Amino acid sequence: MADPRIIDITLDEHSIGWRSADVEQERRIAIFDLLEGNHFAPQRVHADGYAGPYRIKLESAEGRLGIHIHREDDNHLETLVLALGRFRRSIKDYFAICDSYYQAIRASTPQQIETVDMARRAVHNDAAELLRERLAGKIDVDFDTARRLFTLICVLHLRG
């Protein structure tokens, strides 16, 4: 029986550099929310019909994202590699608007915070759609899963 979801996700610690408390909090929230509810369905058909659940490891190296997909028992199924070039602008914009958001939280009015948060969500949503496009035909993910995966891609993009 198919169970197309992620039950565990890790980030390659060698891919990650220093991260601020705000970025670390974003990572924790993204992982928690992702594990609470997601749709993740690799499109490759396996000989034994395995269709989830999955353990995922994300890593970033040389401008590429590695998505290592494992069975529930941790046996490796496949690794997908995506070039991150098309995400550079989205990542840069997301970090810039997040910095503005964190500054607003500390020193702005609720209305100003809401305005910055709306802009942050718009950038995040656009990046999630781009990720869904890039995964099309390889992995079927829903919108919320794509948003959380994009957050984790951003964390991986940070280097010391």
Short mmCIF file of C-alpha atoms in Angstrom, two decimals, residues 89-141:
data_model
loop_
_atom_site.label_atom_id
_atom_site.label_comp_id
_atom_site.label_asym_id
_atom_site.label_seq_id
_atom_site.Cartn_x
_atom_site.Cartn_y
_atom_site.Cartn_z
CA ARG A 89 17.49 34.72 -7.04
CA SER A 90 14.66 33.24 -4.94
CA ILE A 91 17.08 32.34 -2.15
CA LYS A 92 18.66 35.80 -2.19
CA ASP A 93 15.25 37.50 -2.17
CA TYR A 94 13.98 35.21 0.59
CA PHE A 95 16.96 35.93 2.86
CA ALA A 96 16.64 39.68 2.25
CA ILE A 97 12.93 39.77 3.07
CA CYS A 98 13.44 37.49 6.10
CA ASP A 99 16.08 39.90 7.44
CA SER A 100 13.58 42.73 7.03
CA TYR A 101 10.92 40.64 8.73
CA TYR A 102 13.12 39.83 11.74
CA GLN A 103 14.07 43.50 12.07
CA ALA A 104 10.41 44.51 11.83
CA ILE A 105 9.43 42.06 14.57
CA ARG A 106 11.91 43.72 16.90
CA ALA A 107 11.15 47.36 16.16
CA SER A 108 8.05 47.98 14.02
CA THR A 109 4.33 48.39 14.38
CA PRO A 110 2.01 45.41 13.83
CA GLN A 111 0.89 46.91 10.51
CA GLN A 112 4.50 47.21 9.29
CA ILE A 113 5.21 43.64 10.39
CA GLU A 114 2.15 42.41 8.50
CA THR A 115 3.24 44.22 5.33
CA VAL A 116 6.72 42.69 5.44
CA ASP A 117 5.27 39.27 6.29
CA MET A 118 2.97 39.40 3.27
CA ALA A 119 5.97 40.15 1.04
CA ARG A 120 7.92 37.32 2.68
CA ARG A 121 5.08 34.87 2.04
CA ALA A 122 4.84 35.97 -1.60
CA VAL A 123 8.55 35.33 -2.21
CA HIS A 124 8.28 31.98 -0.41
CA ASN A 125 5.21 30.96 -2.43
CA ASP A 126 6.89 31.85 -5.74
CA ALA A 127 9.94 29.79 -4.79
CA ALA A 128 7.73 26.85 -3.78
CA GLU A 129 6.07 26.92 -7.21
CA LEU A 130 9.49 26.99 -8.87
CA LEU A 131 10.53 23.96 -6.82
CA ARG A 132 7.37 22.09 -7.80
CA GLU A 133 8.13 22.86 -11.46
CA ARG A 134 11.71 21.61 -11.11
CA LEU A 135 10.53 18.40 -9.42
CA ALA A 136 7.76 17.74 -11.98
CA GLY A 137 8.09 14.26 -13.42
CA LYS A 138 10.58 13.29 -10.70
CA ILE A 139 8.79 13.82 -7.38
CA ASP A 140 5.19 14.85 -6.84
CA VAL A 141 4.91 17.23 -3.88
#
